[in-house]
PDB file of C-alpha atoms in Angstrom:
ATOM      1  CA  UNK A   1      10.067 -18.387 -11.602  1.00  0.00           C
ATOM      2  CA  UNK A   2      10.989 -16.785  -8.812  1.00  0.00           C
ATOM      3  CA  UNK A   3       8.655 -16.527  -5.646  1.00  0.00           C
ATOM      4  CA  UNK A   4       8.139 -13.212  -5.245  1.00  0.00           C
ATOM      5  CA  UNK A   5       5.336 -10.390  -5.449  1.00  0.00           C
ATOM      6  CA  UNK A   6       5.487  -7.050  -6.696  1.00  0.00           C
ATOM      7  CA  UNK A   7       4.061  -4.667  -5.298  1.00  0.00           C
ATOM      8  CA  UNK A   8       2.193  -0.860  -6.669  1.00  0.00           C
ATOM      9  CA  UNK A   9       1.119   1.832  -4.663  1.00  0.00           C
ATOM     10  CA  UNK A  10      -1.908   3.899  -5.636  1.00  0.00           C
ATOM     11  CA  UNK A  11      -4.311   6.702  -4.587  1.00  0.00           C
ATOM     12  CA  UNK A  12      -7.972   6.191  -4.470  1.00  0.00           C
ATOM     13  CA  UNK A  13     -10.725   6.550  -2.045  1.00  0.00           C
ATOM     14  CA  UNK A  14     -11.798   3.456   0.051  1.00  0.00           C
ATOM     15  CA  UNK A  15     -15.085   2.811   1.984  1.00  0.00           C
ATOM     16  CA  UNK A  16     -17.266   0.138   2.390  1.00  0.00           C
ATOM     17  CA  UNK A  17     -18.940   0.376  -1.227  1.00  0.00           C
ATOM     18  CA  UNK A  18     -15.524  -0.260  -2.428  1.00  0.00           C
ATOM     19  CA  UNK A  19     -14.747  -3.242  -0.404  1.00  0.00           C
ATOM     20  CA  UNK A  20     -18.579  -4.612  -1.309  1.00  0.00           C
ATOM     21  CA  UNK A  21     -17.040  -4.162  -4.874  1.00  0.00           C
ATOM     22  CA  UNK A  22     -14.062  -6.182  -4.458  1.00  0.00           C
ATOM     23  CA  UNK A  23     -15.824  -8.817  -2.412  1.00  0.00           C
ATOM     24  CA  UNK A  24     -18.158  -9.352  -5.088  1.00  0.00           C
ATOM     25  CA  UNK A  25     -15.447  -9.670  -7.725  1.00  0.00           C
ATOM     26  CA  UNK A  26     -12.812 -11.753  -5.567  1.00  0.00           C
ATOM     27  CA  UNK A  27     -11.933 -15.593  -6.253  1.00  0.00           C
ATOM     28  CA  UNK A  28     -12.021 -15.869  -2.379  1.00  0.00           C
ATOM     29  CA  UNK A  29     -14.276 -14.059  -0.126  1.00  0.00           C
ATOM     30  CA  UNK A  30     -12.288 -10.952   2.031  1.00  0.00           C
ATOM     31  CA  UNK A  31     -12.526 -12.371   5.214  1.00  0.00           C
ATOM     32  CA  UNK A  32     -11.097 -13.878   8.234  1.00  0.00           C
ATOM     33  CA  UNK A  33      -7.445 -12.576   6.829  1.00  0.00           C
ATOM     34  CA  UNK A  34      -7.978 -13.327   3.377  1.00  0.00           C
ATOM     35  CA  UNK A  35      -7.874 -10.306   0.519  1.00  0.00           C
ATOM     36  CA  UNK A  36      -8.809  -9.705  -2.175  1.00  0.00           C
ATOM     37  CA  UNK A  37      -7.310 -11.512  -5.089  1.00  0.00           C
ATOM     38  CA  UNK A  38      -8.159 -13.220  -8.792  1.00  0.00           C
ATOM     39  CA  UNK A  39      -6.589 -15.311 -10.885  1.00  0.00           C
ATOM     40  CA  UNK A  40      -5.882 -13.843 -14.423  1.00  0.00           C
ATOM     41  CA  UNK A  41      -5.396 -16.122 -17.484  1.00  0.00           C
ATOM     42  CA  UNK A  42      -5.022 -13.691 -20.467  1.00  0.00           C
ATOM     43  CA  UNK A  43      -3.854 -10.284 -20.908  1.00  0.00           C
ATOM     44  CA  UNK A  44      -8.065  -9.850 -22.222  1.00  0.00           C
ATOM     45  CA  UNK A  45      -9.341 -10.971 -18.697  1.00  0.00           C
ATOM     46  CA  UNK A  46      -6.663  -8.374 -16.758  1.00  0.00           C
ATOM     47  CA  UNK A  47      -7.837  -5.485 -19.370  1.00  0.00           C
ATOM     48  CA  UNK A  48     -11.479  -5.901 -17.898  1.00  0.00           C
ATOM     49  CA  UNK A  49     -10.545  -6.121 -14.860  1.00  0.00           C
ATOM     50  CA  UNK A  50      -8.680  -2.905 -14.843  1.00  0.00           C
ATOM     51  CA  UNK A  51     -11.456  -1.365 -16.252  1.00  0.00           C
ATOM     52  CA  UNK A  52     -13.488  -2.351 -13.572  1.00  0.00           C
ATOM     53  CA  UNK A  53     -11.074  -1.082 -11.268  1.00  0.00           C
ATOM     54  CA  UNK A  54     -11.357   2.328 -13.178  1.00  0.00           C
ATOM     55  CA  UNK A  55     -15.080   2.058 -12.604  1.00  0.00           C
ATOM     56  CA  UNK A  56     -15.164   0.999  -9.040  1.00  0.00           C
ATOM     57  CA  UNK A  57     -12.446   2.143  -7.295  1.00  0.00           C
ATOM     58  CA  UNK A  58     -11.398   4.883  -8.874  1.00  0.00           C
ATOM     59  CA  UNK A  59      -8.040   3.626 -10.420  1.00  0.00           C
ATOM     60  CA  UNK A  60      -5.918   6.275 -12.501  1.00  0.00           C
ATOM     61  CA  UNK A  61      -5.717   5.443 -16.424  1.00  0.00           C
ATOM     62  CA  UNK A  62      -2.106   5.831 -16.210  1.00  0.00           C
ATOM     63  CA  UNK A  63      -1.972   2.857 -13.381  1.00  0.00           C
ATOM     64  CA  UNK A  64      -3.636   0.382 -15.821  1.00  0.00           C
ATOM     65  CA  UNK A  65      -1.593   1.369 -18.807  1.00  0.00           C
ATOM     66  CA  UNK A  66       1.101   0.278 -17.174  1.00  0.00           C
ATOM     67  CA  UNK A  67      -0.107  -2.759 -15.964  1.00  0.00           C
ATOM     68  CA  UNK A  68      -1.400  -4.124 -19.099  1.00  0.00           C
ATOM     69  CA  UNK A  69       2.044  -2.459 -20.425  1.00  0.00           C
ATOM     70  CA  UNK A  70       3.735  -4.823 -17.900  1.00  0.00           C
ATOM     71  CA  UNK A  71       1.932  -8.264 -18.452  1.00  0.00           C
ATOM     72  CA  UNK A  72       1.555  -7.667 -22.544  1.00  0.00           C
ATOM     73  CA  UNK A  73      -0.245 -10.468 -24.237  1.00  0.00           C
ATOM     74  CA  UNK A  74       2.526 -13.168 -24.967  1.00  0.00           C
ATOM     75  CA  UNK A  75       3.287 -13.259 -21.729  1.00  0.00           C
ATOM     76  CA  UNK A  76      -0.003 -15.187 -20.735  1.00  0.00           C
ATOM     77  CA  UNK A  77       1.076 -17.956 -22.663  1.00  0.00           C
ATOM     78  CA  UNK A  78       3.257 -19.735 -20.375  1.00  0.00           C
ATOM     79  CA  UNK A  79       2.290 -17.673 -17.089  1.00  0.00           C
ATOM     80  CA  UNK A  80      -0.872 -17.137 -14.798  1.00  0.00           C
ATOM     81  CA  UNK A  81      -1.424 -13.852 -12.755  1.00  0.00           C
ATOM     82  CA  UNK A  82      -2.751 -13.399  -9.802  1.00  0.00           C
ATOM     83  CA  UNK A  83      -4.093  -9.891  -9.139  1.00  0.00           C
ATOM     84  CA  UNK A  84      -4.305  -8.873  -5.736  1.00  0.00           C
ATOM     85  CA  UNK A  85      -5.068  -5.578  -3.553  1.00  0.00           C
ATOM     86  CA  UNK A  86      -4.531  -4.978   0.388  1.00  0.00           C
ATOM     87  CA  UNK A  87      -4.862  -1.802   1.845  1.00  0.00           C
ATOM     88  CA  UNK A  88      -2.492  -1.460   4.997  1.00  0.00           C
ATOM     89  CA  UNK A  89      -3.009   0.962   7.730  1.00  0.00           C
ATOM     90  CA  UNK A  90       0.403   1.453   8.049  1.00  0.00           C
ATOM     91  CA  UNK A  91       2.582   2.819   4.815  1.00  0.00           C
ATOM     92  CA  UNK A  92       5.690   0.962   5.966  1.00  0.00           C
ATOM     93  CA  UNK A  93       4.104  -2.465   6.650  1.00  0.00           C
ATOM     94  CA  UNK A  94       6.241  -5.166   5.051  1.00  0.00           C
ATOM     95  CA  UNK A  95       4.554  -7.650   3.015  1.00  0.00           C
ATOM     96  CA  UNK A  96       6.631 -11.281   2.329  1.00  0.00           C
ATOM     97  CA  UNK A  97       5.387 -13.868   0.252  1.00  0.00           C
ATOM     98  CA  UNK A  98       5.492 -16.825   2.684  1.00  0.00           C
ATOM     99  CA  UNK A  99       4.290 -19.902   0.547  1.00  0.00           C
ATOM    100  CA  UNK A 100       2.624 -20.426  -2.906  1.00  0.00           C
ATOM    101  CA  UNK A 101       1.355 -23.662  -4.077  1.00  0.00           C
ATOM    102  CA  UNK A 102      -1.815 -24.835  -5.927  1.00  0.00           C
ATOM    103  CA  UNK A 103      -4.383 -27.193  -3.853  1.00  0.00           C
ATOM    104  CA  UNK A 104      -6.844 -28.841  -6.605  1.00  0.00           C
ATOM    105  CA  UNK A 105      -8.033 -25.385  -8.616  1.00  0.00           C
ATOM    106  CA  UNK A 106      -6.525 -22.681  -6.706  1.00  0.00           C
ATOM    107  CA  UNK A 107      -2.952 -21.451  -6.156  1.00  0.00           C
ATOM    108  CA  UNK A 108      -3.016 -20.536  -2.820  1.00  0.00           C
ATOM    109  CA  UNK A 109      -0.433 -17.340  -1.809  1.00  0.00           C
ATOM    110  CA  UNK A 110       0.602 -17.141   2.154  1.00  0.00           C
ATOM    111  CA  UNK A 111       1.571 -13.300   3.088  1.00  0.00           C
ATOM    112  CA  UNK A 112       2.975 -12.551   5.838  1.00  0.00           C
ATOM    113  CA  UNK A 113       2.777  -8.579   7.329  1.00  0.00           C
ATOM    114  CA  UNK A 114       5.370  -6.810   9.597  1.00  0.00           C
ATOM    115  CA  UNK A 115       3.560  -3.505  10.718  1.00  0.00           C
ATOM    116  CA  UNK A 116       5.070  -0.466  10.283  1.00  0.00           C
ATOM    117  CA  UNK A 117       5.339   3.129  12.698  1.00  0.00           C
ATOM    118  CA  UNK A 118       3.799   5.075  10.390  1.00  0.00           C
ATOM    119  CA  UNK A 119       0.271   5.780  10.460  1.00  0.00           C
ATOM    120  CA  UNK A 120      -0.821   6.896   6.998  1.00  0.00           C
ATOM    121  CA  UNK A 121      -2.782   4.748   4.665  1.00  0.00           C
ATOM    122  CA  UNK A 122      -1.318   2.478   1.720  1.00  0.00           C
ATOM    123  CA  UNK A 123      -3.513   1.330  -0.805  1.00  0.00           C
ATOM    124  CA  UNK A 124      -1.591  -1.649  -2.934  1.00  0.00           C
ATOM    125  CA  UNK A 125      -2.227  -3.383  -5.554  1.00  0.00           C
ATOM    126  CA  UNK A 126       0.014  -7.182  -5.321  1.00  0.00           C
ATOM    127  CA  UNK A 127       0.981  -9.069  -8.213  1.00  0.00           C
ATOM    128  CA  UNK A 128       2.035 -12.873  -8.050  1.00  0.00           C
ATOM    129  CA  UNK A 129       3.243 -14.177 -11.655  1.00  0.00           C
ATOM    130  CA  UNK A 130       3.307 -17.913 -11.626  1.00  0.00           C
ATOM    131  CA  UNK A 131       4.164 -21.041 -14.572  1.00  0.00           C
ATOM    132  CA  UNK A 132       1.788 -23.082 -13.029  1.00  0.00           C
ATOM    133  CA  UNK A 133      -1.631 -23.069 -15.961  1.00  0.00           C
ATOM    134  CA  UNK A 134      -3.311 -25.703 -13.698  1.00  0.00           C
ATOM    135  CA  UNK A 135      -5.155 -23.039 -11.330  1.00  0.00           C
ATOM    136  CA  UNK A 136      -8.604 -21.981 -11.791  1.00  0.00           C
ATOM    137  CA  UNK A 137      -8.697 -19.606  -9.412  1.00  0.00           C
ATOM    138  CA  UNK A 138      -6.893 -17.811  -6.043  1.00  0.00           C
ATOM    139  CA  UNK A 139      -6.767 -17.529  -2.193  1.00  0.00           C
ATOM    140  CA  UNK A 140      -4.868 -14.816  -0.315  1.00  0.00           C
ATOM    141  CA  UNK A 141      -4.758 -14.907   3.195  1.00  0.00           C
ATOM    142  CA  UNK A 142      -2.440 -12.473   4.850  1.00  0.00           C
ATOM    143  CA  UNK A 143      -1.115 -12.626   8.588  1.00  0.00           C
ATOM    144  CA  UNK A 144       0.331 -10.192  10.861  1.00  0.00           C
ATOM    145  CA  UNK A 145       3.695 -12.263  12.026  1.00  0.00           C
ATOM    146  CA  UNK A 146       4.983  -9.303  14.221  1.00  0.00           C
ATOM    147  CA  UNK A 147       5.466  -5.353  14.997  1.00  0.00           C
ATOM    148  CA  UNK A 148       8.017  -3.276  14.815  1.00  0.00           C
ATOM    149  CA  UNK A 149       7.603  -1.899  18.081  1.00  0.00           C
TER     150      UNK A 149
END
């Protein structure tokens, strides 16, 4: 599997009831660099998420159609997901998936963040498909390595 995330754009509005609702449904607590993230084990689990997502955040129908179109059932059987969401200050911020391994229960994902010039919002969901079954759950933690000016 290769090591890499992928990465969707979406609208929705942000404030700190939304981020009390991610914190309260993250694998890791959103802090100190960390984001917010969570392990997914079947295609069930990432449908009720989504619809969470709907609920909370204000995610379009149409985004988690084709998300659950993307990670279909059968592909849970050999694979983990972990789910993850960032949102960047800068639209043109590079995000690199430094390091992923699993430490006892968790599969722990480095990110590393180039800022961007631009100064308009991103809101982005991250996804991180991996073969190892062992994990029970996930840490992000995301650094800024540099800017680009």
């Amino acid at each position: 599997m290769e090591n890499t995330l992928i990465i969707k754009r979406t609208h929705l509005s942000f404030d700190e009831e939304q981020f009390q609702f991610l914190n309260e449904r993250s694998d890791h607590p959103i802090e100190d660099g960390y984001i917010f993230s969570r392990l997914i084990k079947d295609h069930s689990e990432l449908a009720s998420l989504l619809a969470e997502l709907q609920k909370g955040l204000g995610i379009s129908d149409q985004f988690s159609q084709d998300v659950l179109s993307e990670w279909p059932e059968d592909r849970f059987a050999q694979h983990r997901l972990v789910l993850m969401f960032s949102d960047e200050r800068s639209g043109s911020n590079t995000l690199t998936l430094e390091k992923a391994e699993t430490v006892d229960d968790r599969i722990c994902l480095s990110i590393s963040r180039q800022r961007g010039l631009t100064m308009d919002m991103a809101y982005l969901f991250l996804f991180y498909e991996t073969e190892d079954c062992s994990a029970e759950r996930s840490e992000v933690q995301i650094t800024t390595l540099q800017s680009f000016f």
